[in-house]
Short mmCIF file of C-alpha atoms in Angstrom, two decimals:
data_model
loop_
_atom_site.label_atom_id
_atom_site.label_comp_id
_atom_site.label_asym_id
_atom_site.label_seq_id
_atom_site.Cartn_x
_atom_site.Cartn_y
_atom_site.Cartn_z
CA MET C 24 100.00 97.33 -134.90
CA SER C 25 97.05 99.34 -136.03
CA GLU C 26 96.15 100.41 -139.55
CA ALA C 27 96.79 104.02 -138.53
CA SER C 28 100.36 103.15 -137.54
CA LEU C 29 101.39 101.52 -140.82
CA HIS C 30 104.35 102.77 -142.77
CA PRO C 31 103.36 105.75 -145.00
CA VAL C 32 104.22 103.66 -148.14
CA ILE C 33 101.82 100.96 -147.04
CA THR C 34 99.14 103.57 -146.16
CA ARG C 35 99.39 104.98 -149.64
CA ALA C 36 99.19 101.48 -151.15
CA ASN C 37 96.03 100.84 -149.21
CA ALA C 38 94.50 104.00 -150.52
CA ILE C 39 95.29 102.99 -154.09
CA SER C 40 93.93 99.45 -153.64
CA ALA C 41 90.64 100.99 -152.44
CA ILE C 42 89.95 102.40 -155.95
CA ASP C 43 91.36 99.59 -158.08
CA PHE C 44 88.88 97.23 -159.81
CA ARG C 45 91.39 95.58 -162.15
CA SER C 46 91.95 92.51 -160.10
CA ASP C 47 91.91 91.09 -156.53
CA THR C 48 95.70 90.79 -156.73
CA VAL C 49 96.14 94.55 -156.29
CA THR C 50 95.54 94.59 -152.50
CA SER C 51 98.20 95.71 -150.04
CA PRO C 52 99.28 94.08 -146.79
CA THR C 53 97.09 94.81 -143.67
CA ALA C 54 98.45 95.43 -140.14
CA SER C 55 98.00 91.75 -139.26
CA MET C 56 99.89 90.65 -142.31
CA LEU C 57 102.81 93.00 -141.58
CA ALA C 58 102.88 91.96 -137.99
CA ALA C 59 103.10 88.29 -139.01
CA MET C 60 105.94 89.15 -141.37
CA SER C 61 107.98 90.68 -138.53
CA THR C 62 107.26 88.09 -135.84
CA SER C 63 106.88 84.66 -137.50
CA PRO C 64 109.52 82.09 -136.64
CA LEU C 65 111.93 81.49 -139.52
CA GLY C 66 114.17 78.73 -140.78
CA ASP C 67 115.54 77.48 -144.07
CA ASP C 68 112.72 75.96 -146.08
CA VAL C 69 115.05 74.19 -148.53
CA TYR C 70 116.23 72.23 -145.46
CA ASN C 71 112.44 71.97 -144.48
CA GLU C 72 113.19 73.91 -141.29
CA ASP C 73 110.87 76.92 -141.52
CA GLU C 74 108.31 76.30 -138.88
CA THR C 75 105.88 78.95 -140.14
CA THR C 76 105.86 77.53 -143.66
CA ILE C 77 105.51 73.95 -142.45
CA ASN C 78 102.52 74.86 -140.29
CA LEU C 79 100.84 76.62 -143.20
CA GLU C 80 101.34 73.69 -145.53
CA ARG C 81 99.98 71.31 -142.97
CA TYR C 82 96.99 73.58 -142.22
CA VAL C 83 95.96 73.96 -145.90
CA ALA C 84 96.48 70.23 -146.65
CA ASP C 85 94.12 69.43 -143.71
CA LEU C 86 91.55 71.98 -144.94
CA LEU C 87 91.49 70.22 -148.34
CA GLY C 88 91.61 66.69 -146.97
CA HIS C 89 95.08 65.75 -148.27
CA GLU C 90 98.17 64.35 -146.61
CA ALA C 91 100.70 67.06 -147.33
CA GLY C 92 101.27 70.52 -148.79
CA LEU C 93 103.99 72.47 -150.43
CA PHE C 94 104.48 76.29 -150.39
CA VAL C 95 105.23 77.85 -153.75
CA ALA C 96 105.66 81.37 -154.99
CA SER C 97 102.55 81.50 -157.22
CA GLY C 98 99.50 79.63 -158.48
CA THR C 99 101.16 79.16 -161.81
CA ALA C 100 104.12 77.45 -160.12
CA GLY C 101 101.74 75.23 -158.17
CA ASN C 102 99.85 74.29 -161.29
CA GLN C 103 102.85 73.56 -163.42
CA ILE C 104 104.70 71.59 -160.72
CA ALA C 105 101.53 69.51 -160.05
CA LEU C 106 101.15 68.72 -163.81
CA ARG C 107 104.87 67.87 -164.08
CA VAL C 108 104.55 65.37 -161.18
CA HIS C 109 101.42 63.78 -162.72
CA LEU C 110 102.87 63.55 -166.22
CA THR C 111 105.57 61.02 -166.01
CA GLN C 112 106.19 59.97 -169.59
CA PRO C 113 105.18 61.44 -173.01
CA PRO C 114 103.03 61.22 -175.01
CA HIS C 115 100.35 62.69 -172.78
CA SER C 116 97.92 65.55 -172.66
CA VAL C 117 95.99 67.76 -170.09
CA LEU C 118 92.29 68.24 -170.70
CA CYS C 119 91.00 71.67 -169.46
CA HIS C 120 88.62 74.53 -170.14
CA PHE C 121 89.70 76.37 -173.23
CA ARG C 122 89.84 79.67 -171.30
CA SER C 123 91.46 78.20 -168.30
CA HIS C 124 94.58 79.90 -166.69
CA ILE C 125 96.61 76.72 -167.40
CA ASN C 126 95.83 77.00 -171.14
CA GLN C 127 95.94 80.75 -171.66
CA TYR C 128 97.97 82.49 -168.95
CA GLU C 129 100.93 80.24 -167.93
CA ALA C 130 103.27 80.99 -170.88
CA GLY C 131 102.87 77.54 -172.42
CA GLY C 132 104.28 75.91 -169.30
CA VAL C 133 102.58 72.55 -169.92
CA ALA C 134 104.58 72.17 -173.14
CA THR C 135 107.90 73.52 -171.95
CA LEU C 136 108.02 71.81 -168.49
CA SER C 137 106.06 68.65 -169.01
CA GLN C 138 106.35 68.00 -172.77
CA ALA C 139 102.65 67.66 -172.86
CA MET C 140 99.80 68.89 -175.07
CA VAL C 141 96.88 70.88 -173.78
CA GLN C 142 93.40 69.55 -174.85
CA PRO C 143 91.25 72.70 -174.57
CA VAL C 144 87.53 72.04 -174.29
CA ARG C 145 84.67 74.49 -174.83
CA PRO C 146 81.81 74.09 -172.34
CA SER C 147 78.54 73.40 -174.14
CA SER C 148 75.83 74.51 -171.70
CA THR C 149 77.37 76.05 -168.58
CA PRO C 150 80.34 78.31 -167.88
CA TYR C 151 82.25 75.33 -166.42
CA LEU C 152 82.98 71.93 -167.90
CA THR C 153 80.48 69.09 -167.47
CA LEU C 154 81.05 65.38 -167.63
CA GLU C 155 79.53 65.41 -171.08
CA ASP C 156 82.02 68.00 -172.28
CA VAL C 157 84.84 65.93 -170.91
CA GLN C 158 83.61 62.67 -172.41
CA LYS C 159 83.28 64.25 -175.84
CA GLU C 160 86.97 65.42 -175.91
CA VAL C 161 88.89 63.03 -173.74
CA VAL C 162 91.56 60.89 -175.43
CA LEU C 163 91.40 57.24 -174.26
CA GLY C 164 92.63 54.01 -175.72
CA SER C 165 95.85 53.14 -177.56
CA ASP C 166 95.61 55.07 -180.85
CA ILE C 167 99.14 55.94 -181.59
CA HIS C 168 98.11 59.10 -183.48
CA SER C 169 96.96 60.82 -180.28
CA ALA C 170 98.33 62.06 -176.98
CA PRO C 171 96.28 60.28 -174.30
CA THR C 172 94.57 62.37 -171.59
CA ARG C 173 96.57 61.77 -168.40
CA VAL C 174 95.24 64.74 -166.33
CA ILE C 175 91.91 66.59 -166.21
CA ALA C 176 92.48 70.07 -164.85
CA LEU C 177 89.44 71.99 -163.52
CA GLU C 178 89.52 75.65 -162.51
CA ASN C 179 87.26 76.86 -159.63
CA THR C 180 86.21 79.58 -159.63
CA TYR C 181 86.37 80.30 -163.38
CA GLY C 182 85.59 83.85 -164.28
CA GLY C 183 84.01 84.22 -160.89
CA THR C 184 81.56 81.35 -161.54
CA VAL C 185 81.40 78.25 -159.36
CA ALA C 186 81.49 74.63 -160.64
CA PRO C 187 79.29 72.67 -158.22
CA LEU C 188 80.57 69.78 -156.20
CA SER C 189 77.99 67.47 -157.82
CA GLU C 190 79.40 68.01 -161.33
CA VAL C 191 83.04 67.75 -160.23
CA ARG C 192 82.18 64.42 -158.60
CA ARG C 193 80.79 63.06 -161.85
CA ILE C 194 83.93 64.07 -163.68
CA SER C 195 86.19 62.68 -160.82
CA GLU C 196 84.45 59.34 -160.92
CA PHE C 197 84.90 59.15 -164.63
CA ALA C 198 88.51 60.12 -164.52
CA ARG C 199 89.41 57.67 -161.79
CA SER C 200 87.65 54.84 -163.69
CA HIS C 201 90.02 55.47 -166.57
CA GLY C 202 93.22 56.02 -164.51
CA ILE C 203 93.27 59.76 -165.20
CA LYS C 204 94.61 62.17 -162.61
CA MET C 205 92.45 65.13 -161.36
CA HIS C 206 94.05 68.52 -160.67
CA CYS C 207 92.29 71.69 -159.41
CA ASP C 208 93.43 75.18 -160.13
CA GLY C 209 91.85 76.55 -157.02
CA ALA C 210 93.44 79.95 -157.04
CA ARG C 211 90.09 81.45 -155.96
CA LEU C 212 88.61 78.24 -154.49
CA TRP C 213 88.14 80.21 -151.24
CA HIS C 214 85.34 82.13 -152.97
CA ALA C 215 83.63 78.94 -154.16
CA ALA C 216 83.71 77.52 -150.69
CA ILE C 217 81.46 80.23 -149.19
CA VAL C 218 78.81 80.10 -151.95
CA ALA C 219 75.59 78.32 -150.87
CA GLY C 220 75.15 75.13 -152.92
CA GLY C 221 78.67 75.45 -154.34
CA VAL C 222 81.57 73.16 -153.61
CA GLY C 223 80.51 72.00 -150.09
CA SER C 224 83.33 71.99 -147.58
CA LEU C 225 86.89 72.45 -148.78
CA LYS C 226 87.65 68.93 -147.53
CA GLU C 227 84.80 67.39 -149.49
CA TYR C 228 85.81 69.24 -152.63
CA GLY C 229 89.54 68.55 -152.22
CA LYS C 230 89.09 64.88 -152.05
CA GLU C 231 87.74 64.71 -155.59
CA PHE C 232 91.28 65.66 -156.82
CA ASP C 233 94.69 64.15 -156.76
CA SER C 234 96.18 67.65 -156.34
CA VAL C 235 94.85 71.14 -155.60
CA THR C 236 96.54 74.54 -155.80
CA VAL C 237 95.17 77.49 -153.70
CA CYS C 238 96.46 81.07 -153.91
CA PHE C 239 96.83 83.62 -151.07
CA SER C 240 97.37 86.73 -153.22
CA LYS C 241 94.10 86.42 -155.13
CA GLY C 242 91.14 87.42 -153.06
CA ILE C 243 92.75 86.54 -149.72
CA GLY C 244 95.01 89.55 -150.11
CA ALA C 245 98.46 88.28 -149.05
CA PRO C 246 101.46 89.77 -150.78
CA VAL C 247 102.61 86.47 -152.34
CA GLY C 248 102.34 82.72 -152.17
CA SER C 249 100.25 79.61 -152.94
CA VAL C 250 100.10 76.07 -151.44
CA MET C 251 99.64 72.87 -153.47
CA VAL C 252 98.38 69.79 -151.77
CA GLY C 253 98.30 66.04 -152.48
CA SER C 254 99.52 62.72 -151.10
CA LYS C 255 102.83 62.64 -149.26
CA GLU C 256 104.41 60.78 -152.17
CA PHE C 257 103.11 63.46 -154.58
CA ILE C 258 104.41 66.36 -152.48
CA ASP C 259 107.80 64.63 -152.00
CA ARG C 260 108.09 64.57 -155.75
CA ALA C 261 106.72 68.11 -156.12
CA ARG C 262 109.47 69.42 -153.78
CA TRP C 263 112.06 67.91 -156.12
CA VAL C 264 110.43 69.45 -159.23
CA ARG C 265 110.07 72.83 -157.40
CA LYS C 266 113.86 72.85 -156.69
CA SER C 267 114.67 71.91 -160.31
CA ILE C 268 112.95 75.07 -161.67
CA GLY C 269 114.46 77.39 -159.12
CA GLY C 270 111.48 77.40 -156.73
CA GLY C 271 113.33 76.51 -153.56
CA MET C 272 113.27 79.45 -151.13
CA ARG C 273 114.98 80.08 -147.81
CA GLN C 274 113.31 82.02 -144.92
CA THR C 275 109.83 81.64 -146.38
CA GLY C 276 108.21 82.27 -143.05
CA VAL C 277 108.23 85.95 -143.81
CA ILE C 278 105.72 85.44 -146.64
CA ALA C 279 104.01 82.26 -145.29
CA GLY C 280 103.29 84.07 -142.09
CA ALA C 281 101.57 86.90 -144.00
CA ALA C 282 99.66 84.31 -146.06
CA ARG C 283 98.33 82.63 -142.90
CA ALA C 284 97.41 85.98 -141.41
CA ALA C 285 95.64 86.93 -144.56
CA LEU C 286 93.68 83.70 -144.59
CA ASP C 287 92.63 84.12 -140.97
CA GLU C 288 91.63 87.78 -141.50
CA VAL C 289 89.85 87.70 -144.82
CA PHE C 290 88.30 84.13 -145.08
CA PRO C 291 85.38 83.73 -144.94
CA ASP C 292 83.68 86.97 -143.74
CA LYS C 293 85.49 89.69 -145.67
CA LEU C 294 85.50 87.52 -148.80
CA ALA C 295 81.75 87.04 -148.56
CA LYS C 296 81.17 90.80 -148.46
CA THR C 297 82.86 91.20 -151.85
CA HIS C 298 80.15 88.95 -153.35
CA GLY C 299 77.48 91.26 -152.13
CA VAL C 300 79.25 94.25 -153.59
CA ALA C 301 79.58 92.42 -157.00
CA LYS C 302 75.93 91.66 -156.88
CA ASP C 303 75.16 95.35 -156.20
CA ILE C 304 77.23 96.33 -159.30
CA GLU C 305 75.41 93.78 -161.38
CA SER C 306 72.06 95.19 -160.28
CA HIS C 307 73.23 98.63 -161.39
CA LEU C 308 74.30 97.31 -164.78
CA HIS C 309 70.89 95.74 -165.26
CA SER C 310 69.18 99.08 -164.42
CA LEU C 311 71.26 100.57 -167.26
CA GLY C 312 70.02 97.88 -169.67
CA LEU C 313 73.50 96.15 -169.67
CA LYS C 314 74.11 92.40 -169.49
CA THR C 315 76.87 90.25 -168.07
CA VAL C 316 78.70 87.59 -169.97
CA LEU C 317 78.90 85.25 -167.07
CA PRO C 318 76.71 84.74 -163.91
CA VAL C 319 77.86 86.76 -160.93
CA ASP C 320 78.46 84.00 -158.36
CA THR C 321 81.28 85.60 -156.44
CA ASN C 322 83.40 88.72 -156.75
CA MET C 323 83.73 89.26 -160.50
CA VAL C 324 81.48 91.04 -162.98
CA PHE C 325 81.96 90.76 -166.77
CA ILE C 326 80.07 93.35 -168.78
CA ASP C 327 78.86 92.00 -172.18
CA LEU C 328 80.48 94.80 -174.19
CA GLU C 329 79.45 93.40 -177.63
CA ALA C 330 75.74 93.26 -176.76
CA ALA C 331 75.86 96.84 -175.44
CA GLY C 332 77.96 98.16 -178.32
CA LEU C 333 80.53 99.42 -175.88
CA ASP C 334 84.36 99.57 -176.02
CA ASN C 335 86.36 98.68 -172.95
CA SER C 336 88.63 101.79 -173.48
CA TRP C 337 85.64 104.03 -172.96
CA LEU C 338 85.11 102.56 -169.51
CA VAL C 339 88.80 102.74 -168.60
CA GLU C 340 89.08 106.38 -169.63
CA ALA C 341 85.89 107.41 -167.82
CA ALA C 342 87.14 105.58 -164.74
CA LYS C 343 90.39 107.52 -164.84
CA GLU C 344 88.42 110.82 -164.97
CA VAL C 345 87.20 110.11 -161.40
CA GLY C 346 90.28 108.41 -160.06
CA LEU C 347 89.33 104.78 -160.53
CA ARG C 348 91.23 101.93 -162.13
CA LEU C 349 89.56 99.42 -164.51
CA GLY C 350 91.17 96.60 -166.47
CA TYR C 351 90.55 94.71 -169.65
CA GLY C 352 87.51 93.14 -171.30
CA GLY C 353 84.69 94.74 -169.23
CA ARG C 354 85.99 92.88 -166.16
CA ILE C 355 85.21 94.36 -162.76
CA VAL C 356 86.83 92.64 -159.76
CA VAL C 357 85.88 93.33 -156.16
CA HIS C 358 88.39 92.71 -153.41
CA HIS C 359 88.20 93.25 -149.60
CA GLN C 360 89.87 96.62 -149.75
CA ILE C 361 87.61 98.27 -152.26
CA SER C 362 85.89 101.23 -150.59
CA SER C 363 82.16 102.00 -150.61
CA GLY C 364 82.92 105.39 -152.20
CA ALA C 365 84.80 103.67 -155.05
CA VAL C 366 81.73 101.48 -155.73
CA GLU C 367 79.47 104.58 -155.98
CA LYS C 368 81.95 106.25 -158.24
CA LEU C 369 82.05 103.13 -160.44
CA LYS C 370 78.21 103.12 -160.80
CA GLY C 371 78.53 106.75 -161.87
CA VAL C 372 81.18 105.81 -164.48
CA LEU C 373 78.93 103.09 -165.89
CA SER C 374 75.97 105.47 -166.05
CA THR C 375 78.15 108.16 -167.71
CA VAL C 376 79.52 105.85 -170.41
CA VAL C 377 76.05 104.49 -171.30
CA LYS C 378 74.66 108.06 -171.44
CA ARG C 379 77.54 109.25 -173.68
CA HIS C 380 77.06 106.20 -175.98
CA ASN C 381 73.36 106.82 -176.29
CA GLU C 382 74.04 110.45 -177.13
CA GLY C 383 76.43 109.42 -179.83
CA ALA C 384 79.66 110.69 -178.16
CA TYR C 385 81.60 107.67 -179.38
CA LYS C 386 80.17 107.32 -182.86
CA ASP C 387 83.45 108.19 -184.59
CA GLN C 388 85.69 105.97 -182.43
CA VAL C 389 86.88 102.57 -183.54
CA GLN C 390 85.37 99.83 -181.37
CA THR C 391 87.97 97.16 -180.36
CA ASN C 392 86.74 95.81 -177.00
CA GLY C 393 90.34 95.13 -176.02
CA HIS C 394 90.69 91.47 -175.16
CA GLY C 395 87.05 91.22 -174.04
CA TYR C 396 85.26 88.02 -172.94
CA GLY C 397 82.60 88.92 -175.51
CA SER C 398 79.35 87.05 -175.69
CA LEU C 399 78.55 83.66 -174.22
CA LYS C 400 79.24 81.92 -177.53
CA ARG C 401 82.92 82.85 -177.03
CA THR C 402 83.15 82.04 -173.29
#
């Protein structure tokens, strides 16, 4: 199957994806993904009989240096199931970055599913948490007034930035010395794995954690799906928890096949190209006198709206004028289907907004910045 022979609906979806900078979840299936969906062997995954899903679980577990894997519908499902398995008896808490997905974007799942508190921590000197940040906030000992830290959850990448393997090892050694479990929200870990001096090999990095969740619909470009990995005992328990929250699915090979095809097609080469595009956009921002809130390590660019005196809505509206889509908070996300033409249009949008601002075109408008990341002090 070629790209040209795709169904018209998919062809239109690909065209829309090419101009959409809101997220790397807006991609549409490629020919190889659609072919996998129609040809992958199928079985009932609740009975553990879907060969395509089983092979994907084993493949990802091996990549990350763990015994077993479990296919789930989303990264949120993987994170929450992992935490539920680790957290066996309240009182307990999960220590994580204060802006992490687990803390801010999973609908309070830690509280509702695991009866646990979240211990949000602000990094002091880098975008990611360091051992010193963890040691300052971790709850140890037997003080009955507190909920002891039972899990440290790290997100990599966070806001497109990479937490290096060396720092993660320091935190992991500390956690294990205190009997604390380590979980990685690795929704975009694929990106971190191809950054020089980043996380090392996936296997090296994965072994620093008791559980890892990786996503196929963020960056990799599959329609749906994630895999969580850990020990066989951990995954056996996770399968039980998955079933209890309605996560058991039947002929999952349809989506697991697409996920494997996406991984083979996009990782690492196409993914690496998105980093170069993001750097190109960053350079254009700098040429306009704009700054970024976070370092551009991978595929995300966060414009410092506050420092520039800009409002996100101005960017969104200017993008619409030329047929582009931008999201919240000055965030620009590059994915493997973004076209070179869209990148050039985006540069034009940025130049136009800065020019309009300098000429006073927005002087009577209320500046809200709409859920922006803001300056570093609020990162």
